[in-house]
Short mmCIF file of C-alpha atoms and ligand atoms in Angstrom, two decimals:
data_model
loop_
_atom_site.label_atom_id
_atom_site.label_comp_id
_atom_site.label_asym_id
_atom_site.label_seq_id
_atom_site.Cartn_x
_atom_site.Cartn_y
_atom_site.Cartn_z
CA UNK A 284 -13.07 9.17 -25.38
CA UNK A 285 -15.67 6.28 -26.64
CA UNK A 286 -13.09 5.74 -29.48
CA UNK A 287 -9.96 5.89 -27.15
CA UNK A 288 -12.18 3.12 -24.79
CA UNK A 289 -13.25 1.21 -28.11
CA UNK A 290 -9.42 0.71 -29.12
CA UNK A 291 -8.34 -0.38 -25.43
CA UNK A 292 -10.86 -3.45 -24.92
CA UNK A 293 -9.51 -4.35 -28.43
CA UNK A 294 -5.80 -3.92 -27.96
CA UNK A 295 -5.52 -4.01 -24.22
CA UNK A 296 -6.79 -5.97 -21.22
CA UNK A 297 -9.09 -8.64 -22.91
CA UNK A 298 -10.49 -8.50 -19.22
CA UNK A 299 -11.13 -4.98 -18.55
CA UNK A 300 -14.82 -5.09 -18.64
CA UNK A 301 -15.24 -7.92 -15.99
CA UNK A 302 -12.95 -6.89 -13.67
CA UNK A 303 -13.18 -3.29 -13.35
CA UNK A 304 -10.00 -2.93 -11.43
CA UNK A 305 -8.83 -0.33 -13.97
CA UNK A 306 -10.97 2.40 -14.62
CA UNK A 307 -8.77 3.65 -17.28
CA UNK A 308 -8.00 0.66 -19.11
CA UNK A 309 -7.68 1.95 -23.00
CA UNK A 310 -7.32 5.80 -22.40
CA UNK A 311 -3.99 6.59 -23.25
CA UNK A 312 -1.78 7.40 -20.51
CA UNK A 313 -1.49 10.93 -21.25
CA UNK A 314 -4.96 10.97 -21.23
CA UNK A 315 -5.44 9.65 -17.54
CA UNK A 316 -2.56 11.71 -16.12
CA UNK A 317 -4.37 14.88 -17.21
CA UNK A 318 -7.63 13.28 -15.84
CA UNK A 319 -5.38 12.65 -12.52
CA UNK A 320 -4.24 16.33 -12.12
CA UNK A 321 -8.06 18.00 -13.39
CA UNK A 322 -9.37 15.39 -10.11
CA UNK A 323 -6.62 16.80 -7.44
CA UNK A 324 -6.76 20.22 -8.62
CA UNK A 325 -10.88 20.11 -8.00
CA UNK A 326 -10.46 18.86 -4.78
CA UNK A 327 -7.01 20.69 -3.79
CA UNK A 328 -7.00 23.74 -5.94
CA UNK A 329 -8.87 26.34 -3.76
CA UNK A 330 -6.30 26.03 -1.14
CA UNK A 331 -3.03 25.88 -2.83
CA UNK A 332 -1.23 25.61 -6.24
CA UNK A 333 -1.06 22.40 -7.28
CA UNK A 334 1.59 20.75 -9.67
CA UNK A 335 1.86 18.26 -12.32
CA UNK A 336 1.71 14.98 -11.71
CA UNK A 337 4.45 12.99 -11.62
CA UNK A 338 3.61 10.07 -14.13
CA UNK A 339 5.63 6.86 -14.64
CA UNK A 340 7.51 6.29 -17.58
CA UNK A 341 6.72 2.56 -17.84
CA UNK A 342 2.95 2.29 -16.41
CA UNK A 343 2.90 -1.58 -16.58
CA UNK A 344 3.51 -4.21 -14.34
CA UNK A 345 4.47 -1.97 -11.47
CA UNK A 346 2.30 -3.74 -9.00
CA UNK A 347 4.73 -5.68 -6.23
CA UNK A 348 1.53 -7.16 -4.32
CA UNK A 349 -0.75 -9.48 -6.44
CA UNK A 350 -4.07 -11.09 -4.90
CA UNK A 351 -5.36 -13.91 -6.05
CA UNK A 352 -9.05 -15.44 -5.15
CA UNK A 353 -9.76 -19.23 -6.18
CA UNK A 354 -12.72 -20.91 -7.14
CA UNK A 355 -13.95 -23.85 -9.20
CA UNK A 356 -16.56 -23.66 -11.56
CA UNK A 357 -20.04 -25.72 -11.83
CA UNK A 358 -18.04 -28.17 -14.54
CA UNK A 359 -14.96 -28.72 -11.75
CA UNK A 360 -12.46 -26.27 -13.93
CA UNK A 361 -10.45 -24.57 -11.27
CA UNK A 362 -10.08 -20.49 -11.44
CA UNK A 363 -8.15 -17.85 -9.68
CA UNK A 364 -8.16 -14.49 -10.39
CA UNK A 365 -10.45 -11.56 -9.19
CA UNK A 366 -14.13 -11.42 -8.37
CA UNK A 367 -16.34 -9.68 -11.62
CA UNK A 368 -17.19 -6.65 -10.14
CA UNK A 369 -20.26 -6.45 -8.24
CA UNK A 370 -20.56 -10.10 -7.93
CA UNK A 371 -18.84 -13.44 -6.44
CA UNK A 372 -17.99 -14.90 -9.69
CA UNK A 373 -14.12 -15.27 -10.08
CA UNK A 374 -12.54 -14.77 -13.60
CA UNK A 375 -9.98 -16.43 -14.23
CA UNK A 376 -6.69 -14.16 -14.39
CA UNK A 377 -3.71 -15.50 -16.64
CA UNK A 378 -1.83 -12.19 -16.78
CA UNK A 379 -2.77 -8.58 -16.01
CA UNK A 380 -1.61 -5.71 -17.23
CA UNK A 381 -0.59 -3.87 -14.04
CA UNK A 382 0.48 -6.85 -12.07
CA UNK A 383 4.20 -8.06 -11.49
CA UNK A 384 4.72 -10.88 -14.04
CA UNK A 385 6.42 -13.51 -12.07
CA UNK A 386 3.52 -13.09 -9.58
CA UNK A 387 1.17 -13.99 -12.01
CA UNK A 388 3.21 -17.01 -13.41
CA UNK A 389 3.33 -18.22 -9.98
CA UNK A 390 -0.57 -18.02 -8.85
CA UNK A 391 -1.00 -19.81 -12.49
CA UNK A 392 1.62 -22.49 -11.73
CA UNK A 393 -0.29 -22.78 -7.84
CA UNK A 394 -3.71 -23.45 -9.83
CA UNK A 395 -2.28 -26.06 -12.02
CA UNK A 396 -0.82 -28.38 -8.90
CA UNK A 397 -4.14 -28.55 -6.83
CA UNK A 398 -5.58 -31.40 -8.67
CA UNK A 399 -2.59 -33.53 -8.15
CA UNK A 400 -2.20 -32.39 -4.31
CA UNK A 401 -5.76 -33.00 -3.92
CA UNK A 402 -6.70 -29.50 -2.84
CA UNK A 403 -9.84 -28.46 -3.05
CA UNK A 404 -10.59 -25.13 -3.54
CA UNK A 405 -12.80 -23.02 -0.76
CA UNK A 406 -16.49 -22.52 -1.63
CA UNK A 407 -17.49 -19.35 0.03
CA UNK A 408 -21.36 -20.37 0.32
CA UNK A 409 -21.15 -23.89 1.85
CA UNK A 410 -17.75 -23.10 3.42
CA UNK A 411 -16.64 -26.07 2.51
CA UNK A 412 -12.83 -26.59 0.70
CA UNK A 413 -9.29 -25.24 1.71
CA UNK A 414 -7.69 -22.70 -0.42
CA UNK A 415 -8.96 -19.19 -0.42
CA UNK A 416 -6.63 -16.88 -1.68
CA UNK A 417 -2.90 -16.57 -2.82
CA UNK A 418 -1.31 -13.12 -2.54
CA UNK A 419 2.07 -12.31 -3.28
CA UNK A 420 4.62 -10.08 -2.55
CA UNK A 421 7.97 -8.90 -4.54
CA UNK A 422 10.85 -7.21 -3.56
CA UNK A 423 11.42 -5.72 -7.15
CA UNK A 424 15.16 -4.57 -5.45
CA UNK A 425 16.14 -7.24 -3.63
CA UNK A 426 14.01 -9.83 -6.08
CA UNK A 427 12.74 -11.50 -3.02
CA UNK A 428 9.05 -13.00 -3.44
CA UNK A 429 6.53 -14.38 -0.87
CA UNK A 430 3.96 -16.72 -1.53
CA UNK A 431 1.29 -16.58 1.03
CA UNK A 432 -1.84 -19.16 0.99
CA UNK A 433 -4.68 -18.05 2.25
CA UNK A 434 -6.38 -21.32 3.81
CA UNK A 435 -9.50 -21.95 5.83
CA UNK A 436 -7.46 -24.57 8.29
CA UNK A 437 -4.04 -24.48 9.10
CA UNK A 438 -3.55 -28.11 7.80
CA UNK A 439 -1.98 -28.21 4.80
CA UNK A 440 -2.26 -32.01 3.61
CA UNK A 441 1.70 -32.79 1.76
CA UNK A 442 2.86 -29.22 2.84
CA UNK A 443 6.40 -30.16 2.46
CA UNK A 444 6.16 -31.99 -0.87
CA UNK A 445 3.65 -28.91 -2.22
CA UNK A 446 6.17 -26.35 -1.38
CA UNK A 447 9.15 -28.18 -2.36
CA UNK A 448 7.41 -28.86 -5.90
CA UNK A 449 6.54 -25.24 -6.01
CA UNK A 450 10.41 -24.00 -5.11
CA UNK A 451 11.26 -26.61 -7.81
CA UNK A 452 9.25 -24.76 -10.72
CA UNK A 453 10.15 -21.19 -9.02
CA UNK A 454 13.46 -21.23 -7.81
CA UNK A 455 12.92 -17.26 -7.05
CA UNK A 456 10.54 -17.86 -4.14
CA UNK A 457 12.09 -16.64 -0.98
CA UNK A 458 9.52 -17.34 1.58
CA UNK A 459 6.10 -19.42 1.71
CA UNK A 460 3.79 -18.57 4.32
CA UNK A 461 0.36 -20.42 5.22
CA UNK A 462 -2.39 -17.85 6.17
CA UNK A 463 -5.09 -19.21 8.44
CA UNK A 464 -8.58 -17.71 7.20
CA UNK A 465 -11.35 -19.59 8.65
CA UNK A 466 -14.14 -16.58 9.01
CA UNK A 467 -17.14 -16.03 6.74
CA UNK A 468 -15.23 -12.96 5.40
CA UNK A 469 -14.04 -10.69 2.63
CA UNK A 470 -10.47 -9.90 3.99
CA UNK A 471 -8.18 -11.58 2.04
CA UNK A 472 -5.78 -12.35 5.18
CA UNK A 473 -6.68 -14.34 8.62
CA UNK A 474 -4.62 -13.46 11.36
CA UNK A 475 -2.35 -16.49 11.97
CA UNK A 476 0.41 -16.95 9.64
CA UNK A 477 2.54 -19.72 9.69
CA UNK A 478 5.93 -20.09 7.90
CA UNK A 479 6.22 -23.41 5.71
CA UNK A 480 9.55 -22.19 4.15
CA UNK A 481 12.31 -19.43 4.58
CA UNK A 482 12.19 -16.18 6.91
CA UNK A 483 8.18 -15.81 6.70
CA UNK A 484 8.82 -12.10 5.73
CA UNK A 485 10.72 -10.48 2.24
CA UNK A 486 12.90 -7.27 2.36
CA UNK A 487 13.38 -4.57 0.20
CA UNK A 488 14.72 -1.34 -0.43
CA UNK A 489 13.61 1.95 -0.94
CA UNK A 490 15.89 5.51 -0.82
CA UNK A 491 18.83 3.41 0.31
CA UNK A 492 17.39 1.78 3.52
CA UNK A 493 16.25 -2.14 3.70
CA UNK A 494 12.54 -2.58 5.20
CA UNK A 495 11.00 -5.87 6.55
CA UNK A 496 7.52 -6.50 5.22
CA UNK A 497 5.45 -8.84 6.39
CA UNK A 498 2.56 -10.75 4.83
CA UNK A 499 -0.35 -8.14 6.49
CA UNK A 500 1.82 -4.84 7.15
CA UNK A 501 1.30 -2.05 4.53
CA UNK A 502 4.06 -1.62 2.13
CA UNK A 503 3.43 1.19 -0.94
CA UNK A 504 2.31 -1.35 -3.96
CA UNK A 505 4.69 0.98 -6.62
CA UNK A 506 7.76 0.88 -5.38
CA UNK A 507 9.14 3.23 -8.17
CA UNK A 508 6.93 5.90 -7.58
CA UNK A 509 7.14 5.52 -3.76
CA UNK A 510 10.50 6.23 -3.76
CA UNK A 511 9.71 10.23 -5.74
CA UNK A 512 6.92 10.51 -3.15
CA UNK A 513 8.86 9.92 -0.36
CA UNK A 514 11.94 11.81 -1.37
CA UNK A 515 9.45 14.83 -2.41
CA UNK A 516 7.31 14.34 1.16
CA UNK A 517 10.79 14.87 3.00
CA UNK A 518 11.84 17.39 0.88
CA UNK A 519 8.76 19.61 1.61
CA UNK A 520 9.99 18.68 5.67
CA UNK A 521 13.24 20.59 5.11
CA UNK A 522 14.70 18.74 7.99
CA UNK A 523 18.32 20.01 9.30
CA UNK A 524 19.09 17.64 11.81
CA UNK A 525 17.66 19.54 14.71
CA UNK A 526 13.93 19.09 14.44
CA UNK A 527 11.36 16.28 16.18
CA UNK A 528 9.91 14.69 14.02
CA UNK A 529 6.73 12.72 14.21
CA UNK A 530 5.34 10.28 11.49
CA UNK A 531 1.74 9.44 11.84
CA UNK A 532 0.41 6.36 10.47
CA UNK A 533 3.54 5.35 9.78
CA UNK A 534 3.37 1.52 8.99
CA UNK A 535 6.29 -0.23 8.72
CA UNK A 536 8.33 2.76 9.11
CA UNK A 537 8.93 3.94 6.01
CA UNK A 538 8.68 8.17 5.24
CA UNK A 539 10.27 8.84 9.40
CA UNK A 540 13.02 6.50 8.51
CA UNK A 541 13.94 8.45 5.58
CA UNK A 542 13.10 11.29 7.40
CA UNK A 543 15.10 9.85 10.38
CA UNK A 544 18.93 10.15 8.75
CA UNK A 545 18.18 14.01 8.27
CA UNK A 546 16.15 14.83 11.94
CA UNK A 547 17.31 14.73 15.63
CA UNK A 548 14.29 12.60 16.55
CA UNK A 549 11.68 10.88 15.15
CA UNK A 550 8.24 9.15 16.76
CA UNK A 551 6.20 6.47 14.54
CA UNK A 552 2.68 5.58 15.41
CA UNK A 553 0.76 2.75 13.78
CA UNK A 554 -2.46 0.61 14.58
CA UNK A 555 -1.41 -2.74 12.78
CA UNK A 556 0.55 -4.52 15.03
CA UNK A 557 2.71 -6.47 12.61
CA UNK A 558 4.18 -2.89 10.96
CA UNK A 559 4.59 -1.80 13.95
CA UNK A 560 7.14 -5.07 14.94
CA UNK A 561 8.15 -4.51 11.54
CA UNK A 562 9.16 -1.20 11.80
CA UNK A 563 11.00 -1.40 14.93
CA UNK A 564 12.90 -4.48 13.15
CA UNK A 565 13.06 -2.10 10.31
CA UNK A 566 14.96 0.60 12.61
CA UNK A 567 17.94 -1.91 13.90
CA UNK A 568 18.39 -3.65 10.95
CA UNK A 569 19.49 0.33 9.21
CA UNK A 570 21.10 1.24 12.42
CA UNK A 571 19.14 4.22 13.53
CA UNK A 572 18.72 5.08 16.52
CA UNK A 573 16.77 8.62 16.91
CA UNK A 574 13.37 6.60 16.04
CA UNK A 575 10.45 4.95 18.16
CA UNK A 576 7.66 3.32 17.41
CA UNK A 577 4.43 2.98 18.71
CA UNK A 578 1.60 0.79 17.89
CA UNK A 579 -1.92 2.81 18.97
CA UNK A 580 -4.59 4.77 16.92
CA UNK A 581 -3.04 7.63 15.87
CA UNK A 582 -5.64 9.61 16.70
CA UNK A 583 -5.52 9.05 20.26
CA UNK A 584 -1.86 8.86 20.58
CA UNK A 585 -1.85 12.51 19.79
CA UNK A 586 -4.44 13.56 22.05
CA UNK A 587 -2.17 11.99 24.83
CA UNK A 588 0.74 13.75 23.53
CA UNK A 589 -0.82 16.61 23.14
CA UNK A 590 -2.39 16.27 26.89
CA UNK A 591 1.17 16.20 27.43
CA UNK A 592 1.95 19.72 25.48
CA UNK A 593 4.48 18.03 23.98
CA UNK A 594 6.14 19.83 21.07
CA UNK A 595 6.86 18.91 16.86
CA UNK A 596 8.42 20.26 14.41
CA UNK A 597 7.71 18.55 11.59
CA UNK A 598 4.85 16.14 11.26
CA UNK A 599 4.14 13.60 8.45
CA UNK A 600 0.71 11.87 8.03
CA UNK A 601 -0.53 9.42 5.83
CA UNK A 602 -3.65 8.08 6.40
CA UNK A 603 -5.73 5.72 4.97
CA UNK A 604 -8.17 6.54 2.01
CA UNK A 605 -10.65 7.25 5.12
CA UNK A 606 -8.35 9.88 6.13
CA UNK A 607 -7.82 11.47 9.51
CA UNK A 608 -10.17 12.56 12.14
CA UNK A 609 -11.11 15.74 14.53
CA UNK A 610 -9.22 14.22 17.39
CA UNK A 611 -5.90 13.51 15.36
CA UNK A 612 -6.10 16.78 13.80
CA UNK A 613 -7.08 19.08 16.84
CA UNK A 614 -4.64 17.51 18.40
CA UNK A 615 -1.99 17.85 15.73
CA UNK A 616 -2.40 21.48 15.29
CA UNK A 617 -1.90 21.85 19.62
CA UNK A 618 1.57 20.42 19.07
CA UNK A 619 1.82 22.97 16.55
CA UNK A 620 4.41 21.67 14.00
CA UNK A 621 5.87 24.32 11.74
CA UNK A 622 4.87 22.44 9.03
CA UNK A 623 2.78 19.57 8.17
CA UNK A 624 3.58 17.40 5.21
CA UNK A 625 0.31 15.31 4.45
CA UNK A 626 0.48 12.42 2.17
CA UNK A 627 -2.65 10.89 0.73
CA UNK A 628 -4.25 8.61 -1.62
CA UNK A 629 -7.45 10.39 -2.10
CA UNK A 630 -7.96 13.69 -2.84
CA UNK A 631 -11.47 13.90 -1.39
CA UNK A 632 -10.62 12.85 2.24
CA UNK A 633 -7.66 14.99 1.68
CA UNK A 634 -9.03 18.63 0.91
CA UNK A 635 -11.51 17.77 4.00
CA UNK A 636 -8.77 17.92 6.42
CA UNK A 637 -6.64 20.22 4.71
CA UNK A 638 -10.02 22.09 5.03
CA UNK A 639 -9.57 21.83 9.16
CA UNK A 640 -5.94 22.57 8.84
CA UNK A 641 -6.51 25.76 6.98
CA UNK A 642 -8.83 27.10 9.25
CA UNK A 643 -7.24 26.29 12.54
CA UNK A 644 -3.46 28.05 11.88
CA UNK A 645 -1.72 26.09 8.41
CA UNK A 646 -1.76 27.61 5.27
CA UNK A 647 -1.70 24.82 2.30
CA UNK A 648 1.80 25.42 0.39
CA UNK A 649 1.89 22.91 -2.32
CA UNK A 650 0.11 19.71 -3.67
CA UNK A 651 2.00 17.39 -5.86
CA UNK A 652 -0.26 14.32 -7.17
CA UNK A 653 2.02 11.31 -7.96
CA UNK A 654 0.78 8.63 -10.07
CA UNK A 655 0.93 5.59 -8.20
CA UNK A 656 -1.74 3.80 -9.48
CA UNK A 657 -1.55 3.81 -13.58
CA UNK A 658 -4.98 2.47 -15.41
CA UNK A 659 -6.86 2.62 -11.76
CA UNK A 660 -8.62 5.84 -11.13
CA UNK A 661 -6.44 6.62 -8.12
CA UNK A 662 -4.28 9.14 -7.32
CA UNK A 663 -1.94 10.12 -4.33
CA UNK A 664 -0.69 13.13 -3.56
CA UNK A 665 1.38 15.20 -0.97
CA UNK A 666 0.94 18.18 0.26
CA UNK A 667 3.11 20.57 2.55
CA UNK A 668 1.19 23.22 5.26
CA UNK A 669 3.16 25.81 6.67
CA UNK A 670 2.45 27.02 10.44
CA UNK A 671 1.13 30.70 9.97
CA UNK A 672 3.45 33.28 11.10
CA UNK A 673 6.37 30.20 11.03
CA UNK A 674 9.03 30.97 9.07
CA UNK A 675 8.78 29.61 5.72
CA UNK A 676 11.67 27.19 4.58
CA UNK A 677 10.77 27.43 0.99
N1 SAH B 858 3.29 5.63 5.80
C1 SAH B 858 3.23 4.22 5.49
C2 SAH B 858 1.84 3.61 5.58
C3 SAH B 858 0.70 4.38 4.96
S1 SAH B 858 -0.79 3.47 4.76
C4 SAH B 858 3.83 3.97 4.13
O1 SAH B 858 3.99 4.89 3.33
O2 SAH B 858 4.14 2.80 3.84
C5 SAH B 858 -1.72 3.90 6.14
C6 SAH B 858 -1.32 3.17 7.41
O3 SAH B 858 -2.16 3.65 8.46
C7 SAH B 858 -1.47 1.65 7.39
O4 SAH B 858 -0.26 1.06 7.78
C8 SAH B 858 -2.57 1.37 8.42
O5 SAH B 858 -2.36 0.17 9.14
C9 SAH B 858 -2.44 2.57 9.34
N2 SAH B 858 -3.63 2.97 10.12
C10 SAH B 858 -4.93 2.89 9.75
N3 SAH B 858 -5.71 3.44 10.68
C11 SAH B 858 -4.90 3.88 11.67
C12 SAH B 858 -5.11 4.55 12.92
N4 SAH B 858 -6.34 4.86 13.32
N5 SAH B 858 -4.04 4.86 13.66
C13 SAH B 858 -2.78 4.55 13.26
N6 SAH B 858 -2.53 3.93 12.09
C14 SAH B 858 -3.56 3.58 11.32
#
């Protein structure tokens, strides 16, 4: 293990040390799949079997969503990259190892025109300076990319001459959008957006359906292996075409619109107002037309619906790393869905209310992890319950 760490720092990420992103930088990827399966069977293992995981067979690069904070150093040298962990010093990122690679050539390209557009970077302790952050996005299908700067003001001195220069050295930018961040904060986004070129949103596709994403809405940041969970999630849901279907936390509509083309009905609920617009764009633009959406805590949606002894069949949830809570959950099992197919991205919050679920009329079926996250020590994972006494459909 030292060895296997020794070897990585020399061959790998020269960065790994500072930036701590990837816990498993330099353990061979065998290595941290097997890690990945020991951590969801610890957490998942008492209640069902669980799977192997479901490993990539290209680990690098896979990352469609690349953040970038800026900075300048005491001798005026502009950075951008990440913070060194624990701390508010930026490193300077050139290239990373998990990152999309036109993403990073972009964010470098963005840090070499400031000094000539006289843009001064943001200075988090005096508040002082303009740019903040950069994030992109990539449709890796479509090949669509959006540059969003994250500014303190919305005045962007030159706009149309910066974003025409930066078109001019990437002709693959789709759509630049100007993020308005002017809190004492550490969320990367503000909540005004403003579009300075193109549609202010990319697409892309995932299990044959085009989906909207918009600078702050959720989308899965491994598109490859998003497209096995998915297919596996509705799998376990062993939809015929008759059922209700309800997907919880559903963002921009992803898993119930796959779900959707195999289910009579399906219901959507999501906090984030954004997905929410973006799923219900996300709906027309595939033509369906059994789904709604509804943008409320999830939680309390399904106390109301359960208020309401309304009825599921099948319900999908996918929570944050947070998880769910009592109300969603007691809630969930009075709507008694014959089965329950639970998609997570940590195993800890997961076996907690699988825990609930287990006790309170589900039995835990099957876990799959999925390894969406190579070289970070996260791992995601989906589970089906089965209604006791329902009949089983596997
Ligand atoms: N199923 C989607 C999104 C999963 S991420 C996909 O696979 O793309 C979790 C989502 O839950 C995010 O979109 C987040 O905005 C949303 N969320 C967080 N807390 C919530 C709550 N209390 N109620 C509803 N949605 C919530």
């Amino acid at each position: 293990m030292k060895e296997d760490r020794k070897k990585s720092q020399k061959d790998g990420c020269p960065l790994a040390k500072k930036c701590g992103g990837c816990e498993y930088q330099g353990v061979s990827y065998e290595k941290q799949l097997e890690k990945k399966q020991q951590e969801v069977k610890k957490w998942m293992g008492s209640y069902c079997k669980v799977l192997p995981i479901v490993g990539m067979e290209q680990p690098y690069h896979y990352r469609n969503k690349v953040h970038a904070v800026f900075d300048r150093l005491k001798n005026g040298t502009v950075v951008s990259g990440i913070y060194q962990e624990g701390t508010h010093n930026v490193v300077n990122v050139d290239s990373c190892l998990i990152e999309d690679e036109l993403s990073d050539e972009i964010i470098c390209d963005i840090r070499g025109m400031l000094k000539s557009f006289k843009i001064k970077t943001y200075d988090e302790d005096t508040g002082y300076g303009l740019l903040r952050h950069v994030l992109i996005r990539r449709g890796f299908t479509t090949g669509q990319v959006m540059v969003v700067l994250v500014l303190s003001s919305p005045i962007l001195p030159s706009k149309n001459n910066f974003v025409k220069a930066l078109r001019k050295l990437h002709p693959e930018i789709s759509t630049v959008v100007l993020n308005v961040n002017d809190k004492k904060t550490s969320m990367v986004l503000g909540e005004r957006n403003i579009t300075l070129y193109g549609k202010g949103y990319i697409e892309d596709e995932l299990c044959g359906l085009t989906f909207r994403i918009s600078p702050s809405s959720f989308y899965q940041v491994n598109p490859v292996q998003t497209e096995k969970l998915y297919e596996a999630a509705v799998h376990y849901a062993h939809l015929t075409g008759k059922e209700r279907v309800f997907d919880a936390y559903c963002g921009i509509g992803t898993i119930g619109m796959v779900a959707a083309k195999n289910a009579r009905e399906v219901i959507g609920v999501e906090l984030n107002k954004d997905a929410v617009r973006d799923a219900i764009t996300n709906a027309k633009r595939n033509n369906m037309k059994n789904i709604r959406f509804y943008n409320d805590d999830a939680g309390e949606f399904m106390v109301e619906m359960a208020a309401k002894k309304e009825k599921v069949d099948v319900l999908f949830m996918d929570p944050p790393r947070s998880g769910s809570n009592e109300a969603f959950l007691s809630s969930a099992v009075k709507l008694s869905p014959e089965r329950i197919v639970y998609v997570s991205c940590n195993p800890e919050t997961l076996a907690r209310d699988v825990k609930y679920l287990t006790k309170h009329g589900y039995e835990a079926k099957e876990c799959r992890p999925y390894d969406m996250f190579p070289f970070t020590g996260h791992v995601e994972s989906a589970v089906l319950l089965q209604r006791r006494g329902a009949t089983p459909a596997h």
